[in-house]
Short mmCIF file of C-alpha atoms in Angstrom, two decimals:
data_model
loop_
_atom_site.label_atom_id
_atom_site.label_comp_id
_atom_site.label_asym_id
_atom_site.label_seq_id
_atom_site.Cartn_x
_atom_site.Cartn_y
_atom_site.Cartn_z
CA UNK A 136 24.86 -8.27 23.11
CA UNK A 137 25.34 -4.74 25.22
CA UNK A 138 22.62 -4.38 28.16
CA UNK A 139 21.60 -0.59 26.60
CA UNK A 140 21.18 -2.28 22.44
CA UNK A 141 18.52 -5.25 24.62
CA UNK A 142 16.88 -1.88 25.62
CA UNK A 143 17.16 0.14 22.44
CA UNK A 144 15.55 -2.66 20.40
CA UNK A 145 13.32 -4.14 22.62
CA UNK A 146 11.52 0.47 23.06
CA UNK A 147 12.19 -0.12 18.99
CA UNK A 148 10.36 -3.86 19.01
CA UNK A 149 7.69 -2.66 22.21
CA UNK A 150 5.92 0.67 20.52
CA UNK A 151 6.43 -0.40 16.81
CA UNK A 152 3.98 -3.43 17.73
CA UNK A 153 1.41 -1.42 19.35
CA UNK A 154 0.84 0.80 17.52
CA UNK A 155 0.44 -1.45 15.13
CA UNK A 156 -1.12 -4.74 16.36
CA UNK A 157 -4.37 -3.33 16.10
CA UNK A 158 -4.62 -2.99 12.91
CA UNK A 159 -2.60 -5.72 11.84
CA UNK A 160 -4.88 -7.94 13.66
CA UNK A 161 -7.64 -5.97 11.68
CA UNK A 162 -6.29 -6.71 8.63
CA UNK A 163 -5.88 -10.61 9.76
CA UNK A 164 -8.61 -11.44 10.17
CA UNK A 165 -10.68 -9.02 7.60
CA UNK A 166 -7.76 -11.19 5.34
CA UNK A 167 -8.82 -15.35 6.12
CA UNK A 168 -12.23 -14.69 4.32
CA UNK A 169 -10.73 -13.18 1.18
CA UNK A 170 -8.41 -15.68 0.88
CA UNK A 171 -11.09 -18.01 -0.43
CA UNK A 172 -13.26 -14.87 -1.35
CA UNK A 173 -14.29 -17.35 -4.92
CA UNK A 174 -15.07 -20.09 -2.68
CA UNK A 175 -16.87 -17.88 -0.47
CA UNK A 176 -18.67 -16.67 -2.97
CA UNK A 177 -20.03 -19.38 -5.13
CA UNK A 178 -20.86 -20.47 -1.58
CA UNK A 179 -23.19 -17.93 -0.80
CA UNK A 180 -24.41 -18.00 -4.17
CA UNK A 181 -25.27 -21.79 -4.19
CA UNK A 182 -27.48 -20.48 -1.09
CA UNK A 183 -31.41 -20.20 -2.70
CA UNK A 184 -32.11 -17.30 -0.54
CA UNK A 185 -29.08 -15.67 -2.27
CA UNK A 186 -29.04 -16.68 -6.04
CA UNK A 187 -27.78 -13.01 -7.25
CA UNK A 188 -25.17 -13.50 -5.40
CA UNK A 189 -23.67 -16.31 -7.86
CA UNK A 190 -19.98 -15.48 -9.36
CA UNK A 191 -20.77 -15.67 -12.97
CA UNK A 192 -20.16 -19.24 -14.63
CA UNK A 193 -20.69 -20.20 -18.54
CA UNK A 194 -23.43 -22.37 -19.22
CA UNK A 195 -22.13 -25.71 -21.19
CA UNK A 196 -22.94 -26.40 -24.26
CA UNK A 197 -22.86 -29.60 -26.25
CA UNK A 198 -20.21 -28.13 -29.14
CA UNK A 199 -17.88 -25.79 -28.22
CA UNK A 200 -18.73 -22.59 -31.17
CA UNK A 201 -15.53 -20.27 -31.87
CA UNK A 202 -15.50 -16.91 -30.38
CA UNK A 203 -17.94 -14.13 -30.29
CA UNK A 204 -17.99 -11.03 -32.15
CA UNK A 205 -16.49 -8.66 -29.45
CA UNK A 206 -19.07 -6.03 -31.17
CA UNK A 207 -22.24 -8.21 -30.15
CA UNK A 208 -21.10 -8.99 -26.72
CA UNK A 209 -21.26 -5.50 -26.16
CA UNK A 210 -24.13 -4.82 -28.02
CA UNK A 211 -26.52 -7.55 -25.70
CA UNK A 212 -24.47 -5.72 -22.53
CA UNK A 213 -25.73 -2.14 -23.87
CA UNK A 214 -29.04 -3.58 -24.44
CA UNK A 215 -29.97 -3.85 -20.53
CA UNK A 216 -28.87 -0.27 -20.59
CA UNK A 217 -28.70 1.44 -23.86
CA UNK A 218 -27.71 4.61 -21.40
CA UNK A 219 -25.17 3.67 -20.33
CA UNK A 220 -21.71 4.19 -21.62
CA UNK A 221 -19.27 1.16 -21.87
CA UNK A 222 -15.84 1.81 -19.50
CA UNK A 223 -14.37 -1.52 -19.79
CA UNK A 224 -14.27 -5.05 -20.94
CA UNK A 225 -12.32 -7.57 -19.54
CA UNK A 226 -11.23 -11.68 -18.96
CA UNK A 227 -10.36 -13.96 -16.10
CA UNK A 228 -7.99 -15.92 -17.19
CA UNK A 229 -9.92 -19.17 -15.90
CA UNK A 230 -13.22 -18.12 -17.39
CA UNK A 231 -12.28 -16.99 -20.96
CA UNK A 232 -16.02 -18.29 -21.86
CA UNK A 233 -17.39 -14.59 -20.00
CA UNK A 234 -16.87 -11.01 -21.11
CA UNK A 235 -17.40 -8.98 -17.61
CA UNK A 236 -18.65 -5.61 -19.74
CA UNK A 237 -18.70 -2.21 -17.27
CA UNK A 238 -20.86 0.08 -18.04
CA UNK A 239 -20.99 3.83 -16.35
CA UNK A 240 -23.02 7.18 -16.50
CA UNK A 241 -19.49 7.96 -17.68
CA UNK A 242 -16.00 6.86 -17.58
CA UNK A 243 -14.93 7.43 -14.15
CA UNK A 244 -19.01 6.24 -12.78
CA UNK A 245 -17.77 5.01 -9.41
CA UNK A 246 -21.12 3.03 -9.19
CA UNK A 247 -21.29 0.90 -12.46
CA UNK A 248 -23.02 -1.97 -13.25
CA UNK A 249 -20.98 -5.62 -14.04
CA UNK A 250 -22.48 -7.77 -17.00
CA UNK A 251 -21.26 -11.23 -18.40
CA UNK A 252 -21.75 -11.98 -21.68
CA UNK A 253 -21.11 -15.00 -22.38
CA UNK A 254 -17.74 -15.34 -25.21
CA UNK A 255 -19.47 -17.41 -27.10
CA UNK A 256 -22.90 -17.13 -27.96
CA UNK A 257 -22.81 -13.16 -27.47
CA UNK A 258 -25.48 -13.70 -24.78
CA UNK A 259 -25.88 -11.88 -21.42
CA UNK A 260 -25.47 -14.79 -18.21
CA UNK A 261 -26.32 -12.84 -15.24
CA UNK A 262 -25.28 -9.90 -13.72
CA UNK A 263 -23.05 -10.51 -10.99
CA UNK A 264 -22.43 -9.03 -7.40
CA UNK A 265 -19.45 -8.85 -5.27
CA UNK A 266 -18.19 -12.25 -4.73
CA UNK A 267 -19.74 -13.02 -1.19
CA UNK A 268 -22.77 -9.85 -0.87
CA UNK A 269 -22.03 -7.45 1.15
CA UNK A 270 -20.22 -9.28 3.85
CA UNK A 271 -17.34 -9.38 1.81
CA UNK A 272 -17.24 -5.88 0.23
CA UNK A 273 -17.69 -4.96 3.74
CA UNK A 274 -14.47 -7.62 4.59
CA UNK A 275 -12.71 -5.86 1.89
CA UNK A 276 -13.08 -2.44 2.14
CA UNK A 277 -12.00 -3.05 5.86
CA UNK A 278 -8.70 -4.48 4.67
CA UNK A 279 -8.01 -2.57 1.98
CA UNK A 280 -8.74 1.01 2.29
CA UNK A 281 -10.89 0.93 5.90
CA UNK A 282 -13.66 3.39 4.27
CA UNK A 283 -11.83 6.18 4.03
CA UNK A 284 -10.37 5.66 -0.41
CA UNK A 285 -6.63 6.50 -0.87
CA UNK A 286 -5.86 7.86 2.86
CA UNK A 287 -6.80 4.98 4.47
CA UNK A 288 -4.59 3.15 2.14
CA UNK A 289 -1.46 4.85 2.85
CA UNK A 290 -2.57 4.98 6.54
CA UNK A 291 -2.23 1.26 6.44
CA UNK A 292 0.95 1.14 4.65
CA UNK A 293 2.69 3.13 7.45
CA UNK A 294 1.10 0.19 9.93
CA UNK A 295 2.73 -2.32 7.12
CA UNK A 296 5.90 -0.46 7.66
CA UNK A 297 5.22 -0.33 11.58
CA UNK A 298 5.31 -4.62 11.52
CA UNK A 299 8.16 -4.73 9.31
CA UNK A 300 9.94 -2.50 11.93
CA UNK A 301 8.12 -5.04 14.56
CA UNK A 302 10.13 -7.93 12.81
CA UNK A 303 13.37 -7.17 12.34
CA UNK A 304 13.50 -6.26 15.83
CA UNK A 305 11.31 -8.98 17.28
CA UNK A 306 14.35 -11.12 15.42
CA UNK A 307 17.21 -9.19 17.18
CA UNK A 308 16.12 -9.54 20.56
CA UNK A 309 14.93 -13.37 20.01
CA UNK A 310 18.91 -14.12 19.42
CA UNK A 311 20.18 -13.33 22.76
CA UNK A 312 16.99 -14.70 24.31
CA UNK A 313 16.91 -18.15 22.93
CA UNK A 314 20.82 -18.66 23.65
CA UNK A 315 19.45 -20.20 27.31
CA UNK A 316 16.25 -22.22 25.68
CA UNK A 317 16.14 -24.72 23.36
CA UNK A 318 14.16 -23.67 19.95
CA UNK A 319 10.12 -24.71 20.33
CA UNK A 320 10.52 -24.49 24.06
CA UNK A 321 6.53 -23.93 25.70
CA UNK A 322 7.43 -23.43 29.50
CA UNK A 323 4.25 -24.73 30.35
CA UNK A 324 5.01 -25.43 33.80
CA UNK A 325 5.72 -22.32 34.84
CA UNK A 326 3.29 -19.61 35.27
CA UNK A 327 0.53 -18.27 32.08
CA UNK A 328 2.96 -15.39 31.01
CA UNK A 329 5.66 -17.33 30.45
CA UNK A 330 3.98 -19.86 28.55
CA UNK A 331 2.56 -16.86 26.48
CA UNK A 332 5.38 -15.39 26.01
CA UNK A 333 7.19 -18.78 24.77
CA UNK A 334 4.30 -19.20 22.44
CA UNK A 335 4.70 -15.59 21.60
CA UNK A 336 8.23 -16.09 20.09
CA UNK A 337 8.27 -19.12 18.58
CA UNK A 338 4.96 -18.78 16.15
CA UNK A 339 7.09 -15.60 15.95
CA UNK A 340 9.45 -17.48 14.35
CA UNK A 341 7.78 -19.49 12.40
CA UNK A 342 5.21 -17.18 10.06
CA UNK A 343 8.60 -15.21 10.38
CA UNK A 344 9.01 -15.12 6.57
CA UNK A 345 5.19 -14.94 5.37
CA UNK A 346 4.09 -12.06 7.88
CA UNK A 347 7.67 -10.33 6.03
CA UNK A 348 5.96 -11.20 2.51
CA UNK A 349 2.73 -10.57 3.68
CA UNK A 350 3.58 -6.98 5.71
CA UNK A 351 6.19 -5.75 2.48
CA UNK A 352 3.33 -6.63 -0.62
CA UNK A 353 1.20 -5.36 1.53
CA UNK A 354 2.35 -2.50 1.86
CA UNK A 355 3.27 -1.87 -1.78
CA UNK A 356 0.10 -2.47 -2.89
CA UNK A 357 -1.45 0.87 -0.88
CA UNK A 358 0.56 2.86 -2.85
CA UNK A 359 -0.79 1.49 -6.00
CA UNK A 360 -3.61 4.07 -6.89
CA UNK A 361 -0.42 6.68 -6.75
CA UNK A 362 1.71 4.75 -8.81
CA UNK A 363 -0.73 4.43 -11.37
CA UNK A 364 -0.38 7.89 -11.51
CA UNK A 365 2.88 8.19 -11.80
CA UNK A 366 2.65 5.96 -14.95
CA UNK A 367 -0.06 7.79 -16.45
CA UNK A 368 1.58 10.84 -15.67
CA UNK A 369 5.03 9.71 -17.41
CA UNK A 370 4.20 6.65 -20.16
CA UNK A 371 0.82 7.35 -20.46
CA UNK A 372 1.28 10.93 -21.57
CA UNK A 373 4.63 10.24 -23.60
CA UNK A 374 2.54 7.48 -25.58
CA UNK A 375 -0.12 10.71 -25.96
CA UNK A 376 2.33 13.17 -27.00
CA UNK A 377 0.93 13.17 -30.63
CA UNK A 378 -2.33 13.93 -29.65
CA UNK A 379 -2.33 16.44 -27.34
CA UNK A 380 -5.39 19.43 -28.44
CA UNK A 381 -6.90 16.71 -30.85
CA UNK A 382 -9.91 16.70 -31.19
CA UNK A 383 -11.72 13.58 -29.65
CA UNK A 384 -13.15 11.12 -31.82
CA UNK A 385 -16.35 11.04 -33.32
CA UNK A 386 -17.29 7.27 -34.50
CA UNK A 387 -15.35 4.69 -33.00
CA UNK A 388 -13.81 1.73 -34.63
CA UNK A 389 -14.37 -2.22 -33.96
CA UNK A 390 -13.48 -3.46 -31.54
CA UNK A 391 -13.53 -7.31 -32.25
CA UNK A 392 -11.09 -5.76 -34.88
CA UNK A 393 -8.65 -3.84 -32.54
CA UNK A 394 -8.63 -6.83 -30.36
CA UNK A 395 -7.34 -8.98 -33.01
CA UNK A 396 -4.74 -6.91 -34.21
CA UNK A 397 -3.52 -6.14 -30.30
CA UNK A 398 -3.76 -10.35 -30.40
CA UNK A 399 -1.64 -10.69 -33.42
CA UNK A 400 1.56 -7.78 -32.13
CA UNK A 401 1.58 -9.65 -29.19
CA UNK A 402 2.11 -13.25 -29.84
CA UNK A 403 1.57 -15.42 -27.25
CA UNK A 404 -0.20 -13.24 -24.99
CA UNK A 405 -4.26 -13.14 -24.25
CA UNK A 406 -6.24 -9.81 -23.27
CA UNK A 407 -6.79 -9.24 -19.80
CA UNK A 408 -8.97 -6.23 -20.03
CA UNK A 409 -9.63 -3.05 -22.68
CA UNK A 410 -10.22 0.29 -21.24
CA UNK A 411 -12.42 2.58 -23.40
CA UNK A 412 -11.32 5.95 -24.13
CA UNK A 413 -11.50 8.63 -21.00
CA UNK A 414 -11.35 6.08 -18.20
CA UNK A 415 -8.38 5.81 -16.31
CA UNK A 416 -6.25 3.41 -18.04
CA UNK A 417 -6.53 4.55 -21.76
CA UNK A 418 -7.06 8.39 -23.23
CA UNK A 419 -10.26 10.89 -24.73
CA UNK A 420 -8.00 8.96 -27.64
CA UNK A 421 -7.86 5.37 -27.23
CA UNK A 422 -8.90 2.24 -26.52
CA UNK A 423 -6.25 0.69 -23.79
CA UNK A 424 -6.13 -2.44 -24.76
CA UNK A 425 -3.45 -4.71 -22.10
CA UNK A 426 -2.68 -7.60 -22.77
CA UNK A 427 -0.68 -10.45 -20.50
CA UNK A 428 0.76 -14.22 -20.74
CA UNK A 429 -0.95 -16.93 -20.15
CA UNK A 430 1.67 -18.78 -17.09
CA UNK A 431 1.16 -17.92 -13.11
CA UNK A 432 3.77 -15.84 -13.65
CA UNK A 433 3.15 -14.01 -16.95
CA UNK A 434 -0.46 -13.66 -16.69
CA UNK A 435 0.01 -11.02 -13.45
CA UNK A 436 2.26 -9.05 -16.05
CA UNK A 437 0.56 -6.23 -18.32
CA UNK A 438 1.06 -5.01 -21.45
CA UNK A 439 -0.80 -1.84 -23.00
CA UNK A 440 -1.25 -1.65 -26.29
CA UNK A 441 -3.09 1.56 -27.28
CA UNK A 442 -5.18 1.66 -30.26
CA UNK A 443 -6.52 4.30 -31.78
CA UNK A 444 -10.23 4.44 -31.71
CA UNK A 445 -11.19 6.08 -34.52
CA UNK A 446 -8.74 4.46 -36.61
CA UNK A 447 -8.34 1.11 -34.68
CA UNK A 448 -4.41 1.43 -36.33
CA UNK A 449 -2.18 0.72 -32.75
CA UNK A 450 -0.13 4.03 -31.64
CA UNK A 451 2.29 2.54 -29.39
CA UNK A 452 3.11 -0.33 -27.80
CA UNK A 453 5.82 -0.50 -24.19
CA UNK A 454 6.28 -2.73 -21.19
CA UNK A 455 5.03 -1.86 -17.63
CA UNK A 456 7.54 -0.06 -15.62
CA UNK A 457 9.75 -2.13 -13.36
CA UNK A 458 7.76 -0.18 -9.92
CA UNK A 459 4.35 -1.25 -11.69
CA UNK A 460 5.27 -4.74 -12.55
CA UNK A 461 7.15 -5.16 -8.86
CA UNK A 462 2.83 -3.50 -7.84
CA UNK A 463 1.17 -6.28 -10.15
CA UNK A 464 3.45 -9.18 -8.99
CA UNK A 465 2.92 -7.99 -5.14
CA UNK A 466 -1.22 -8.30 -5.73
CA UNK A 467 -1.48 -11.84 -5.89
CA UNK A 468 1.29 -13.08 -3.92
CA UNK A 469 -0.20 -11.16 -0.73
CA UNK A 470 -2.98 -13.44 -1.52
CA UNK A 471 -1.52 -16.36 -1.67
CA UNK A 472 -3.82 -16.85 -5.31
CA UNK A 473 -0.39 -18.29 -6.96
CA UNK A 474 -0.20 -22.11 -6.53
CA UNK A 475 -3.77 -22.90 -6.38
CA UNK A 476 -6.33 -24.51 -3.07
CA UNK A 477 -2.50 -25.74 -1.48
CA UNK A 478 -1.43 -22.62 -0.58
CA UNK A 479 -4.44 -20.86 0.16
CA UNK A 480 -4.28 -23.54 2.83
CA UNK A 481 -0.87 -22.78 3.56
CA UNK A 482 -1.53 -18.50 3.41
CA UNK A 483 -4.83 -19.77 5.61
CA UNK A 484 -2.56 -21.59 8.57
CA UNK A 485 0.40 -18.28 8.67
CA UNK A 486 -2.74 -15.89 8.64
CA UNK A 487 -4.58 -17.78 12.50
CA UNK A 488 -0.38 -18.12 13.09
CA UNK A 489 -0.17 -14.81 12.94
CA UNK A 490 -3.45 -13.90 14.30
CA UNK A 491 -2.22 -15.47 18.18
CA UNK A 492 1.13 -13.92 17.12
CA UNK A 493 -0.66 -10.56 17.47
CA UNK A 494 -2.72 -11.19 20.03
CA UNK A 495 -0.65 -13.02 22.35
CA UNK A 496 1.63 -9.88 21.89
CA UNK A 497 -1.33 -7.90 22.89
CA UNK A 498 -2.38 -10.09 25.91
CA UNK A 499 1.55 -10.33 27.25
CA UNK A 500 1.91 -6.10 27.00
CA UNK A 501 -1.86 -6.29 29.55
CA UNK A 502 0.20 -8.79 31.69
CA UNK A 503 2.89 -7.16 31.78
CA UNK A 504 0.55 -3.35 32.90
CA UNK A 505 -0.39 -5.31 34.84
CA UNK A 506 1.84 -7.28 37.19
CA UNK A 507 3.80 -4.02 37.54
CA UNK A 508 0.75 -2.18 38.93
CA UNK A 509 0.70 -5.19 41.05
CA UNK A 510 4.54 -4.99 42.47
CA UNK A 511 4.16 -0.73 43.08
CA UNK A 512 0.56 -1.79 45.01
CA UNK A 513 3.10 -3.91 46.61
CA UNK A 514 5.99 -1.93 47.37
CA UNK A 515 3.99 1.14 48.60
CA UNK A 516 1.72 -1.47 51.02
CA UNK A 517 4.97 -2.09 52.52
CA UNK A 518 6.01 1.75 52.91
CA UNK A 519 2.52 2.26 54.84
CA UNK A 520 3.22 -1.61 56.84
CA UNK A 521 7.00 0.26 57.95
CA UNK A 522 5.98 3.75 57.99
CA UNK A 523 4.30 3.33 61.66
CA UNK A 524 6.61 1.15 63.13
CA UNK A 525 9.94 3.62 61.56
CA UNK A 526 7.80 6.80 63.22
CA UNK A 527 8.44 4.25 66.65
CA UNK A 528 11.92 3.69 66.63
CA UNK A 529 12.36 7.36 66.22
CA UNK A 530 10.97 8.83 68.80
CA UNK A 531 13.41 7.32 71.59
CA UNK A 532 13.61 6.20 75.23
#
């Protein structure tokens, strides 16, 4: 590689890294507790001073009763807030004994009330808070959108793109640099700056694939709102075309019967969540029942089944488009949710290593600036000392 090419790649790596590093450090620091958000939620929930923060846990029963009527489950939640509307009901894949019922003042209420109801007895368990309470909620919002909504997400997506550019340019620069050294060499006997440069390069290569995966999936996740709007404007709009101009239903069919019908139409799949009429994942005329597989991979992929909210009959069902499939796959991969505790630990260790890479990069940039300033000061001082001598020599005999 020519010296000109090295200078160009060095410029790209320098500025893409500098622009993105501060935000990437923030994302790594906030992402670390989010990897263990379930565990932190249980830990804080077990604190006697904060019992309300505990995630919902289904009570143990002496016998395993059959699944309760879903209409009764919804009724139990609505009994707490009779003036609110049902927005969604959902089930976690690892907690089928609980229905999470979401209530709001409108179908798009952002200040909703979550209610956890026992799926076997139709009894209210609790009103769960975000796992970990205010701390985890703050970490989540900082990590997802910087408290700036869609604009914050798109900005973080741009930072993710710059991270990918910084990684690629770093790899290009790493090859000629390491021709002079063995892989993994850290020159501890030299200056602190050289030691941190070697450590920065070594950890950067070790975390290369992980950083690319997390950076790319994080960037895709920031497009979630836009991708959903595209899906609603195309696929969902086509599914709802026969209902254009129709009046909203005056009465609603049984949700329990609708779920059983969706399960029979999608054998081998289970209900992930149900969107009620008027919410963004349904229409004013339909229940949107979203089915998922039971395996680790297929459980992340949804299949929507639209059911007429008045007649209780299926009107359409189809697979998600590829761009939404990519989004749904990227979300758990971003936080290491695929492989249980071992993968979470690996994700946490790589996250910490990346924090060191980013921090050392900032340190090297600051130290390089200081070294440059010291060099300029030394040159200026040398010129000042030489000036009288040169002037004296210029006077002549």
